[in-house]
mmCIF file of C-alpha atoms in Angstrom:
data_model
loop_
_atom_site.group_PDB
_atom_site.id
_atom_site.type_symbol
_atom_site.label_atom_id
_atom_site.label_comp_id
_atom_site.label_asym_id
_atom_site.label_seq_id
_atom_site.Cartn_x
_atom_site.Cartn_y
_atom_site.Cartn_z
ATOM 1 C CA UNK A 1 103.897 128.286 75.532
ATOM 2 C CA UNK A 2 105.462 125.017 75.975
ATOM 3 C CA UNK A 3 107.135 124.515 79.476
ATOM 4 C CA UNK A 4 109.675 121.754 80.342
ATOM 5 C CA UNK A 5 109.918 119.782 83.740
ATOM 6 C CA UNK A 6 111.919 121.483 86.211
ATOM 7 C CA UNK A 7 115.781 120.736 86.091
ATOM 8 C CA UNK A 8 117.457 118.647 88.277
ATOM 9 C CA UNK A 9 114.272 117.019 89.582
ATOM 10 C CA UNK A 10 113.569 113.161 90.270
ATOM 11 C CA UNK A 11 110.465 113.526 88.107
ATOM 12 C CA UNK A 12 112.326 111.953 85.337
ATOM 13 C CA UNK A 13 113.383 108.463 87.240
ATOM 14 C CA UNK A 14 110.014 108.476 89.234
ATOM 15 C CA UNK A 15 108.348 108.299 85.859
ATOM 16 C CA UNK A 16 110.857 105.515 84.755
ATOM 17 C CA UNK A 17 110.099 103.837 87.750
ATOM 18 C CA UNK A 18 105.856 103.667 86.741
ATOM 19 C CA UNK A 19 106.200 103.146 83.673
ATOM 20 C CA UNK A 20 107.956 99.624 84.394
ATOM 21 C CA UNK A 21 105.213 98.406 86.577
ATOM 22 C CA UNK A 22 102.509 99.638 84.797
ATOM 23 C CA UNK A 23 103.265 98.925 81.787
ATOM 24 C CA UNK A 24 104.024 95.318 83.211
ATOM 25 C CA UNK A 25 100.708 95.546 84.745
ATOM 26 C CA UNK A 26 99.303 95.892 81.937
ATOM 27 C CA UNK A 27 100.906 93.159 80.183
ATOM 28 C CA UNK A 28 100.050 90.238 82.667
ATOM 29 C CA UNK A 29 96.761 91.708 83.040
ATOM 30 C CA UNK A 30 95.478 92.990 79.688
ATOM 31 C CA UNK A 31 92.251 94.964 79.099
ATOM 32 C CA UNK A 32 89.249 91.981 78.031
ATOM 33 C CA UNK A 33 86.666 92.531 75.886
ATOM 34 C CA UNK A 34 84.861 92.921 72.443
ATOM 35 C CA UNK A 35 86.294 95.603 70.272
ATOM 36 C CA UNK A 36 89.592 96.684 69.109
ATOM 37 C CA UNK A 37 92.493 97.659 71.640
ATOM 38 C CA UNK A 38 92.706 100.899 72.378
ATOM 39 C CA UNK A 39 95.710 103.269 70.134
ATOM 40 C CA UNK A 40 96.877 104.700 73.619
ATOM 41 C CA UNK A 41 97.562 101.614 76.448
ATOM 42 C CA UNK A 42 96.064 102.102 79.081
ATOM 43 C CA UNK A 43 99.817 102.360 81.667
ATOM 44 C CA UNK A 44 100.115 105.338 79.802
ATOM 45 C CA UNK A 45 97.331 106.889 81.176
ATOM 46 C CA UNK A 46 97.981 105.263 84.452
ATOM 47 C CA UNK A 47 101.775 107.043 84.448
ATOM 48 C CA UNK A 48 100.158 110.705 83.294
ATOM 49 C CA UNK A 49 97.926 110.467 86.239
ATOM 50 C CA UNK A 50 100.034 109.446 89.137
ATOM 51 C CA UNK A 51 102.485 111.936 87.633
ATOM 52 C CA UNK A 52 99.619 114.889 88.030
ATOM 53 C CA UNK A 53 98.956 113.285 91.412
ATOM 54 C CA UNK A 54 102.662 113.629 92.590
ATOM 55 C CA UNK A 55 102.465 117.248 91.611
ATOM 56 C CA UNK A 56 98.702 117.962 93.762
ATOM 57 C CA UNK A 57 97.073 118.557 90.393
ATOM 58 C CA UNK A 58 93.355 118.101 92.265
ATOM 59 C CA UNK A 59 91.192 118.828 89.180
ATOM 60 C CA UNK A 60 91.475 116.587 86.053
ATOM 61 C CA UNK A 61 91.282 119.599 83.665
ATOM 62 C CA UNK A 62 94.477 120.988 86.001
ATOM 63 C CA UNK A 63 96.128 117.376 85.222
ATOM 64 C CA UNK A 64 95.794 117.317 81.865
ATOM 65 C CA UNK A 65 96.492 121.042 81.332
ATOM 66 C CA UNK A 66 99.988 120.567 82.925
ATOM 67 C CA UNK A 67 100.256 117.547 80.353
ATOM 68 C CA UNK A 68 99.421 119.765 77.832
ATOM 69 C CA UNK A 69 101.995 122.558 78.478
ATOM 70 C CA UNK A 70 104.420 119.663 78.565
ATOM 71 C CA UNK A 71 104.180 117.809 75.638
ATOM 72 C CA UNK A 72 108.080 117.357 74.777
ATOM 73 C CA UNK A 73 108.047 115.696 78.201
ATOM 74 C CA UNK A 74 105.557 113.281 77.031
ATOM 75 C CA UNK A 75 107.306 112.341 73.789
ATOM 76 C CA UNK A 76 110.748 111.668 75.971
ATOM 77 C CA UNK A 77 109.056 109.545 78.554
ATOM 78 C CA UNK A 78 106.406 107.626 76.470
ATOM 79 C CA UNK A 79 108.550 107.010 72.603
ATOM 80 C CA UNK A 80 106.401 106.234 70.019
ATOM 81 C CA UNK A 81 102.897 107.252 72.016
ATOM 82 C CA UNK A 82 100.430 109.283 70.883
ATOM 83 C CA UNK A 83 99.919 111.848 73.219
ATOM 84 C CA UNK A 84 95.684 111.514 73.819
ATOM 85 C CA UNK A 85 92.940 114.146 73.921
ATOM 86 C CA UNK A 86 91.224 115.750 76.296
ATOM 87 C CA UNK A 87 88.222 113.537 76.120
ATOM 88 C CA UNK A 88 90.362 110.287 76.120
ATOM 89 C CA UNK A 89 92.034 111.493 79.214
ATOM 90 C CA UNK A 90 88.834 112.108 81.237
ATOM 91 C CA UNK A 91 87.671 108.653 80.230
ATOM 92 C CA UNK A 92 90.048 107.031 80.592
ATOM 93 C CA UNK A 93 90.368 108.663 84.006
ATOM 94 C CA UNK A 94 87.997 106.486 85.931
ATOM 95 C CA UNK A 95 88.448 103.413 84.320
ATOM 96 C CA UNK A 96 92.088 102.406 85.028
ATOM 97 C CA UNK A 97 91.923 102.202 88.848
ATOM 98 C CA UNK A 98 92.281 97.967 88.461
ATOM 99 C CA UNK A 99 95.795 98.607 86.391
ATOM 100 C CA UNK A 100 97.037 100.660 89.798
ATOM 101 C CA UNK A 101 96.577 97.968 92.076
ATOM 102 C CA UNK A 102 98.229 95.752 90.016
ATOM 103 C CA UNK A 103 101.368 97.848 89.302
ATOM 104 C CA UNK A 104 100.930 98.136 93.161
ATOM 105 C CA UNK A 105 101.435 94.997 93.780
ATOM 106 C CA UNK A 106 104.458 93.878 91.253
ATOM 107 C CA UNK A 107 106.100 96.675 92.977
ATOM 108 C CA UNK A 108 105.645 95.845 96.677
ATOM 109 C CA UNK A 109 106.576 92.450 95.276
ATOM 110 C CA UNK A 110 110.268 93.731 93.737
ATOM 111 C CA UNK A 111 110.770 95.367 97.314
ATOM 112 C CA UNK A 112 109.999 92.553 98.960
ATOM 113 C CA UNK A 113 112.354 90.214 96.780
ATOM 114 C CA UNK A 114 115.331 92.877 97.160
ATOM 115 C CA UNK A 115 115.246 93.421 100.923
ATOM 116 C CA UNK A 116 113.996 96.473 101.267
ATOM 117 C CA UNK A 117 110.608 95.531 102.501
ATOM 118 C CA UNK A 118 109.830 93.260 105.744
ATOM 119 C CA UNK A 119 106.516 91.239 104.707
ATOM 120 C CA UNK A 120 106.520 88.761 107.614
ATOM 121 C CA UNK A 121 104.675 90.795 108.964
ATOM 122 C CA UNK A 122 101.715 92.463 108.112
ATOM 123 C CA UNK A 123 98.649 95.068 108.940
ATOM 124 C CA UNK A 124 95.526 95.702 107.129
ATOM 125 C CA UNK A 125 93.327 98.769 107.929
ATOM 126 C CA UNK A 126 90.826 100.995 106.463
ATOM 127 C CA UNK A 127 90.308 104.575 106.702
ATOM 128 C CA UNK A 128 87.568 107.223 106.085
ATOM 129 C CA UNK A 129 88.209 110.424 103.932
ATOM 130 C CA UNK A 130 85.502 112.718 103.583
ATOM 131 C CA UNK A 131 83.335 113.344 100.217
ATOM 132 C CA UNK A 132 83.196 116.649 98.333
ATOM 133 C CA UNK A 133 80.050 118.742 98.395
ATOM 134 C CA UNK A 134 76.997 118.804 101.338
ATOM 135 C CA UNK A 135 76.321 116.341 102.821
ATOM 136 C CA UNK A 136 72.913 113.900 102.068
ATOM 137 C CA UNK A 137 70.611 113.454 104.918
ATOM 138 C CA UNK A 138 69.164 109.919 105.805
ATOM 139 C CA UNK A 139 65.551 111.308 105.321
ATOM 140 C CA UNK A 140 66.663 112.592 101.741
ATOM 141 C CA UNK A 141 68.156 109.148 100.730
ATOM 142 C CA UNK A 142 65.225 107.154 101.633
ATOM 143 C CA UNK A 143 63.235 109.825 99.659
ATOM 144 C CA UNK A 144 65.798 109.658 96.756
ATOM 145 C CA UNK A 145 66.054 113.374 96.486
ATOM 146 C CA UNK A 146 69.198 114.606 94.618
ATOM 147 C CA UNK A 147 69.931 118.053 95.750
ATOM 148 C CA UNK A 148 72.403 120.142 94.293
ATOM 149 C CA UNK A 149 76.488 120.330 95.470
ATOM 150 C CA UNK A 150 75.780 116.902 96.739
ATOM 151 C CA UNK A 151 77.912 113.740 95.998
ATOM 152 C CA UNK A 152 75.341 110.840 95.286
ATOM 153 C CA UNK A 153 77.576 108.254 95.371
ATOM 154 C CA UNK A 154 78.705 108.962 99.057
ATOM 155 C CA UNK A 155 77.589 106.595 102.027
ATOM 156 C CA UNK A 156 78.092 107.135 105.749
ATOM 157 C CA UNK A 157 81.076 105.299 107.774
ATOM 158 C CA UNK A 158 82.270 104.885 111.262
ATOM 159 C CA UNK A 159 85.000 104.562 112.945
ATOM 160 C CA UNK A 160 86.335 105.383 116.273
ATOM 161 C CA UNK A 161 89.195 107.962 114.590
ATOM 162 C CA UNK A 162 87.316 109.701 112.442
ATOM 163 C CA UNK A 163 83.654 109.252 113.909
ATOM 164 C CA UNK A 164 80.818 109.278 111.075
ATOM 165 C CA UNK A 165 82.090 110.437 107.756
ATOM 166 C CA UNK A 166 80.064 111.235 104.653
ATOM 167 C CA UNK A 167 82.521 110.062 101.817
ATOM 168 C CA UNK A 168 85.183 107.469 100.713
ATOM 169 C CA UNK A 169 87.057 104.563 102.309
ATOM 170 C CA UNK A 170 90.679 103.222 101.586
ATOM 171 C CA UNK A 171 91.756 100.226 102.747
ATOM 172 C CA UNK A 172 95.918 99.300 102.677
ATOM 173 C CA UNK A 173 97.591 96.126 103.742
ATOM 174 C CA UNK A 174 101.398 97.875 104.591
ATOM 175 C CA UNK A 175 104.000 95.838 105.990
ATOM 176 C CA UNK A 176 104.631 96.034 110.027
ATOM 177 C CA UNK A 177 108.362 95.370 110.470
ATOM 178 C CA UNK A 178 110.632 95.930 113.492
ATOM 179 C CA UNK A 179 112.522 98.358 110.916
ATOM 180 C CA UNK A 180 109.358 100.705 110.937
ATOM 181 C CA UNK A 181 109.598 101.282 107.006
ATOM 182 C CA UNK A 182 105.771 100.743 106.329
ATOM 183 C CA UNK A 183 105.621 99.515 102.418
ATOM 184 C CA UNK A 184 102.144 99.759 101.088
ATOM 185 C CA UNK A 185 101.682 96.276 99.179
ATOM 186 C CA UNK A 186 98.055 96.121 98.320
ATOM 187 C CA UNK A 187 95.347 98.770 98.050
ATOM 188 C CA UNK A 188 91.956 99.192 97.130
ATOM 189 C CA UNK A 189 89.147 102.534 97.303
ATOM 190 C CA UNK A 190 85.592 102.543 97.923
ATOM 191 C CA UNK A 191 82.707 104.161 99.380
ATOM 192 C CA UNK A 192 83.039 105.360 103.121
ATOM 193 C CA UNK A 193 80.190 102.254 103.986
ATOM 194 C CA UNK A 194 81.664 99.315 102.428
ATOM 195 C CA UNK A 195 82.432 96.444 105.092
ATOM 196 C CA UNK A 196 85.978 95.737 105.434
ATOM 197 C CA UNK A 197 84.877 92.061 106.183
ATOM 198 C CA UNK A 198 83.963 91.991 102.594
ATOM 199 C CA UNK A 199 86.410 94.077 100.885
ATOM 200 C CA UNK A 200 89.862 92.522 102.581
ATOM 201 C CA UNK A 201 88.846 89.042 100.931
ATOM 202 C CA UNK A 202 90.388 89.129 98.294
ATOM 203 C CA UNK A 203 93.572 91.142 98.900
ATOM 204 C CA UNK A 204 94.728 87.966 101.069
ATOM 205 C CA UNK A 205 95.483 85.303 98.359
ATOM 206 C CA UNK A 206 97.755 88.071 96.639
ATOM 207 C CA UNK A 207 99.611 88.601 100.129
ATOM 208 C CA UNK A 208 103.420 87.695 99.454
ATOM 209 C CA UNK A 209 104.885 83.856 100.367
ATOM 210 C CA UNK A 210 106.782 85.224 102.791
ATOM 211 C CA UNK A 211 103.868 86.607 105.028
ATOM 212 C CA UNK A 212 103.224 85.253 108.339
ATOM 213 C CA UNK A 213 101.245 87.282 110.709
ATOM 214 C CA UNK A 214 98.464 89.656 109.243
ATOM 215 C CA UNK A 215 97.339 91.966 111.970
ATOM 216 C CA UNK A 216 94.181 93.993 111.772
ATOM 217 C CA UNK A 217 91.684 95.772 114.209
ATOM 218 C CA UNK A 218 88.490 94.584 115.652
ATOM 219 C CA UNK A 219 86.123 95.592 112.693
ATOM 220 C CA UNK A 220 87.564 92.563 110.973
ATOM 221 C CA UNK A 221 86.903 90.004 113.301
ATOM 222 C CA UNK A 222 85.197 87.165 111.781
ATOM 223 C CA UNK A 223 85.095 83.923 111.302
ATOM 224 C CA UNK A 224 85.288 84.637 107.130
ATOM 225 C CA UNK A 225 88.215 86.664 107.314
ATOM 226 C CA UNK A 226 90.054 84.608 109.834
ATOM 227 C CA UNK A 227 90.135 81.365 107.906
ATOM 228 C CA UNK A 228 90.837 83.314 104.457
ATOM 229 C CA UNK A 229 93.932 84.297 106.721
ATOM 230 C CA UNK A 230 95.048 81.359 107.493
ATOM 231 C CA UNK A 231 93.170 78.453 105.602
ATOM 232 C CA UNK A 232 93.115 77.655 101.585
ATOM 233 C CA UNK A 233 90.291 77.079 99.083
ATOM 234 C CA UNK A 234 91.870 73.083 99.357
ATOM 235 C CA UNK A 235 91.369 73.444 103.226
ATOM 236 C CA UNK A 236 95.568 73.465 103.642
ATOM 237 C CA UNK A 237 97.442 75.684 106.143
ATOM 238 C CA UNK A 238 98.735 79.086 104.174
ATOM 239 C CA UNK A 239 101.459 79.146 107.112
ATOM 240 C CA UNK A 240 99.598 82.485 108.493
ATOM 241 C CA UNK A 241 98.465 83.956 111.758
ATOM 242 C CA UNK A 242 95.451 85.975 111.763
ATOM 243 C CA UNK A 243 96.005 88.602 114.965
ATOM 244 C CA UNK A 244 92.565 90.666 115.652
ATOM 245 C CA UNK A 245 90.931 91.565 119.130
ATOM 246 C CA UNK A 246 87.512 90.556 119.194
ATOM 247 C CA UNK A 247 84.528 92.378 119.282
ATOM 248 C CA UNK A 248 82.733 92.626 122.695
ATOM 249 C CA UNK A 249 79.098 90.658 121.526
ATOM 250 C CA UNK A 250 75.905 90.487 124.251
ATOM 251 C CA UNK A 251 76.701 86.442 123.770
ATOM 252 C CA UNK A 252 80.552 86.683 125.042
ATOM 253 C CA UNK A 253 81.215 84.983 128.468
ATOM 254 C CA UNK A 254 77.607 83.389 128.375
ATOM 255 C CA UNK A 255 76.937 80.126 128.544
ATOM 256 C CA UNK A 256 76.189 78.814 125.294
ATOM 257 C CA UNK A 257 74.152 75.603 123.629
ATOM 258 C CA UNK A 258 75.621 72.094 124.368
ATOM 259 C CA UNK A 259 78.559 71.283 122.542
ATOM 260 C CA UNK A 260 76.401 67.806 121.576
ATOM 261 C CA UNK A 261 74.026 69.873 119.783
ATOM 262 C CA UNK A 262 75.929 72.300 117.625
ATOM 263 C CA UNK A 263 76.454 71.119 114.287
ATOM 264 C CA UNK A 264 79.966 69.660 112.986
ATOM 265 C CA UNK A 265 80.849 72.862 111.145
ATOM 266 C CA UNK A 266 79.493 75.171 113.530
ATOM 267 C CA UNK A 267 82.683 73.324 116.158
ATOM 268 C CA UNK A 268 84.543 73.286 113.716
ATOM 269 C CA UNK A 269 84.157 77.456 113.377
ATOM 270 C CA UNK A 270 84.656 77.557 117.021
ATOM 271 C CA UNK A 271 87.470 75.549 117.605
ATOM 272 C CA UNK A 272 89.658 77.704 114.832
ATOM 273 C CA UNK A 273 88.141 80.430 116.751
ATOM 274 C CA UNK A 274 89.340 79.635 119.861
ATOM 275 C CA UNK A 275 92.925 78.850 118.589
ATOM 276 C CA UNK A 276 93.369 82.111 117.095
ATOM 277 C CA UNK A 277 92.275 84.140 120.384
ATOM 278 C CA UNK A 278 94.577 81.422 122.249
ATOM 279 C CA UNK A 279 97.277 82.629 120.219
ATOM 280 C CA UNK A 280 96.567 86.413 120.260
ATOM 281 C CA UNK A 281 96.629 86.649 123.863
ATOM 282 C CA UNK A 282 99.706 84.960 124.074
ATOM 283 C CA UNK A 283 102.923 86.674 125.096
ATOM 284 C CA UNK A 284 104.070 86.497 121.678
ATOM 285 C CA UNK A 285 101.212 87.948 120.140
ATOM 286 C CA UNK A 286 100.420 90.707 122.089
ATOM 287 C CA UNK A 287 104.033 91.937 120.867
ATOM 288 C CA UNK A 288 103.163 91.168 117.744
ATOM 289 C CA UNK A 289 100.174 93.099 117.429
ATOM 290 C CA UNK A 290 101.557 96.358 119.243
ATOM 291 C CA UNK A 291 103.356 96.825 115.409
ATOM 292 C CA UNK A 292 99.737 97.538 114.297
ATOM 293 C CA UNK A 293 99.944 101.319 115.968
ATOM 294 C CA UNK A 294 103.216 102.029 114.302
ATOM 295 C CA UNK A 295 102.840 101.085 110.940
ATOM 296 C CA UNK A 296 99.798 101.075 109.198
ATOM 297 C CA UNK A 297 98.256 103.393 111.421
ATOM 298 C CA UNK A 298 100.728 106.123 111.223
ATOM 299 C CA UNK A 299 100.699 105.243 107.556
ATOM 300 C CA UNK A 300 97.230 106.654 106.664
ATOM 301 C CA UNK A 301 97.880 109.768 108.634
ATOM 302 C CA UNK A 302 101.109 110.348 106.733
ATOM 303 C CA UNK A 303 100.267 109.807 102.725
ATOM 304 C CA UNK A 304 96.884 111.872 103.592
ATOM 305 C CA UNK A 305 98.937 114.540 104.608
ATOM 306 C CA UNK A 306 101.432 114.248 101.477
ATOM 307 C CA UNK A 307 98.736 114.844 99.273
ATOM 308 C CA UNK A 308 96.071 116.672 101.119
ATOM 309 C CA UNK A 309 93.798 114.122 101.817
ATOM 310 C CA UNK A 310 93.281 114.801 105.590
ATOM 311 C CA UNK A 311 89.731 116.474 105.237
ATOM 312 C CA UNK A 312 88.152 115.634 101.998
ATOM 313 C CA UNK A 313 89.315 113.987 98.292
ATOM 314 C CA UNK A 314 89.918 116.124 95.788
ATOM 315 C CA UNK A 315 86.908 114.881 92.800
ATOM 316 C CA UNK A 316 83.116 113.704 92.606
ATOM 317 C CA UNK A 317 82.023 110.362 92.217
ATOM 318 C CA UNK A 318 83.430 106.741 93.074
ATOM 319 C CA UNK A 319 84.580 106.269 89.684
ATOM 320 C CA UNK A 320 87.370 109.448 89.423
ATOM 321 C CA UNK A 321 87.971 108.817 93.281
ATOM 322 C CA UNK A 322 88.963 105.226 93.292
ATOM 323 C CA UNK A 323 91.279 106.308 90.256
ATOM 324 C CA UNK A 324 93.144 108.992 92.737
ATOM 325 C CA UNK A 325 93.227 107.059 95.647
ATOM 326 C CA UNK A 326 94.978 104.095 94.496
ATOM 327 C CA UNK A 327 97.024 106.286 92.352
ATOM 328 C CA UNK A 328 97.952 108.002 95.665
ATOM 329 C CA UNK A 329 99.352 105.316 97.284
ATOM 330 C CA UNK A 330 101.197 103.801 94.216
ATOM 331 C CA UNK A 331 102.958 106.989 94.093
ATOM 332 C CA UNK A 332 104.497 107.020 97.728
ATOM 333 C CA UNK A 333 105.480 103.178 96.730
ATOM 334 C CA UNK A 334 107.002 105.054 94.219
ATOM 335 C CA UNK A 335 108.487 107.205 96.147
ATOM 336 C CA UNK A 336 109.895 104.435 98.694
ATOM 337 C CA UNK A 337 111.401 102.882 95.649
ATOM 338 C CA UNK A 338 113.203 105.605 94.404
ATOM 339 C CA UNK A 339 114.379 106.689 98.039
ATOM 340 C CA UNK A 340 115.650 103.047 98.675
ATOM 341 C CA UNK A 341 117.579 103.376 94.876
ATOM 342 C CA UNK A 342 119.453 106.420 96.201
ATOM 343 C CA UNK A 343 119.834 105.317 99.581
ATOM 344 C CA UNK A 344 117.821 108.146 101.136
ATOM 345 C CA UNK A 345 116.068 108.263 104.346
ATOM 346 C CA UNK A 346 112.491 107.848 104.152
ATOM 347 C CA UNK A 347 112.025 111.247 105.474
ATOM 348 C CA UNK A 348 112.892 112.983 102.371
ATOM 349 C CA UNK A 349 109.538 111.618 100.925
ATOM 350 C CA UNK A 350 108.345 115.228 101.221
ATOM 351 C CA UNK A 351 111.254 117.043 100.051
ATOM 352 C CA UNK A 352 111.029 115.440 97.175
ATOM 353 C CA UNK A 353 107.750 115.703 96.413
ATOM 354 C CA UNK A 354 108.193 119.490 97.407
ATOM 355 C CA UNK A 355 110.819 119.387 94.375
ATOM 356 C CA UNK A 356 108.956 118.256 92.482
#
């Protein structure tokens, strides 16, 4: 039997609210590629599954069975869209994680540009979430043996919260102002191994204008990531402070080869270097970086807990995970945007998800 959305609920404005910046996600970033375009758009898709994320639907069939059951829902939030099949929807499933962080971004953008949303300031940091399934030894990896109940496309990471993990890896650039409202602005999901000196390059030429200071732990110190901070493709100033602690290497304090001999670039490196540990051990950016611990930080441990993410992610594979990830953390964006619409503290973020 047909069932309707529950009464009174947000769920209608919440889906108003993704369907604008997906389906404008969509539009400034349409699918490529030989072949017709596909009947169903792909922010449809995108707004179904954040919707069935929003309710802790953790198995796709689950998702599209509520979606099912609801069908006059569907025809009053999506006019004129056909409503897709099962097999469409499981395809399509693991496929549209690029259109999230784009709608992801056009909305941390719209706070930004209405107030609601500090980006002077802000942290980057990534955060391990463990795989489904046993786990996959090191001796049976190098052997290539595929046992059962085990998640091939898991890889070992570290880090000093969560130890090893066998699983995933998000990584979130929030915003880290004095007003302690952390807006998620861009987000990305991988596996638990991939280097967050590779993976936070290109999140920082979509970082808004009105960023400053980008703060971020010591697993990101390097010379790479410090000049994409705060240097151009044309070699120009972006206006930007990169604030990181650096890593304790056998070389530090040692006396090193003669400045004479080091090549042009490599002083170059080391004179940006040495500016941007000048600056982080200055007065003003020590207080600058102690917003790291109260925004970004607390951020992970609080839209894990929203959605039950605090021990392991809810499918198999990279493919389906990235999708709910990133789909995750558009959501509570979502959530912030309605809350700042009705003027709500963001403390009710549960309650109404709980309504939901």
């Amino acid at each position: 039997m047909e069932q309707r959305a529950r009464d009174g609920a947000p769920l209608d404005e919440l889906v108003r609210i993704a369907v604008q910046f997906c389906r404008l996600a969509e539009e400034r970033h349409p699918r490529r590629g030989p072949g017709r375009p596909p009947v169903i758009p792909d922010w449809v898709l995108a707004v179904m599954v954040m919707v069935a994320v929003m309710l802790r639907k953790k198995a796709k069939s689950a998702q599209y069975a509520w979606w099912n059951n609801r069908r006059g829902d569907f025809a009053r939030w999506f006019v004129g869209q056909k409503f897709p099949g099962r097999s469409t929807f499981f395809d399509r499933y693991h496929r549209i994680h690029g259109l999230f962080q784009h709608a992801l971004v056009l909305q941390g953008q719209e706070a930004v540009r209405k107030g609601w949303a500090d980006a002077q300031c802000v942290a980057i940091d990534k955060s391990l979430i463990g795989g489904r399934g046993r786990p996959w030894s090191r001796r049976d990896r190098r052997q290539n043996k595929r046992r059962k109940r085990v998640d091939h496309d898991t890889t070992w990471g570290y880090s000093k919260h969560h130890g090893w993990v066998q699983g995933y890896s998000t990584e979130v650039i929030v915003t880290a102002g004095p007003d302690r409202i952390n807006w998620p602005l861009i987000a990305s999901a991988d596996t638990a191994s991939r280097s967050e000196q590779k993976s936070c390059l290109d999140k920082f030429v979509r970082l808004p204008k009105e960023t400053r200071f980008v703060l971020a732990d010591s697993g990101y110190d390097s010379n790479a990531v410090g000049e994409a901070v705060e240097w151009d493709a044309h070699g120009q100033r972006t206006g930007c402070r990169f604030l990181c602690p650096e890593v304790n290497r056998p070389n530090n304090g040692k006396s090193r080869q003669p400045h004479p001999r080091q090549s042009r670039e490599r002083q170059h490196h080391r004179r940006l270097r040495e500016a941007r540990r000048t600056y982080f051990l200055s007065p003003h950016g020590r207080r600058l970086y102690a917003r790291r611990k109260v925004s970004v930080e607390p951020f992970h441990s609080h839209w894990k807990h929203l959605f039950d993410l605090d021990h392991r992610v809810w499918h198999w594979g990279l493919a389906n995970n990235r999708t709910m990830l990133v789909a995750a953390i558009f959501a509570y964006q979502t959530l912030l945007t309605y809350n700042h619409r009705h003027r709500l503290r963001s403390t009710c973020i549960k309650a109404i998800l709980d309504a939901l």
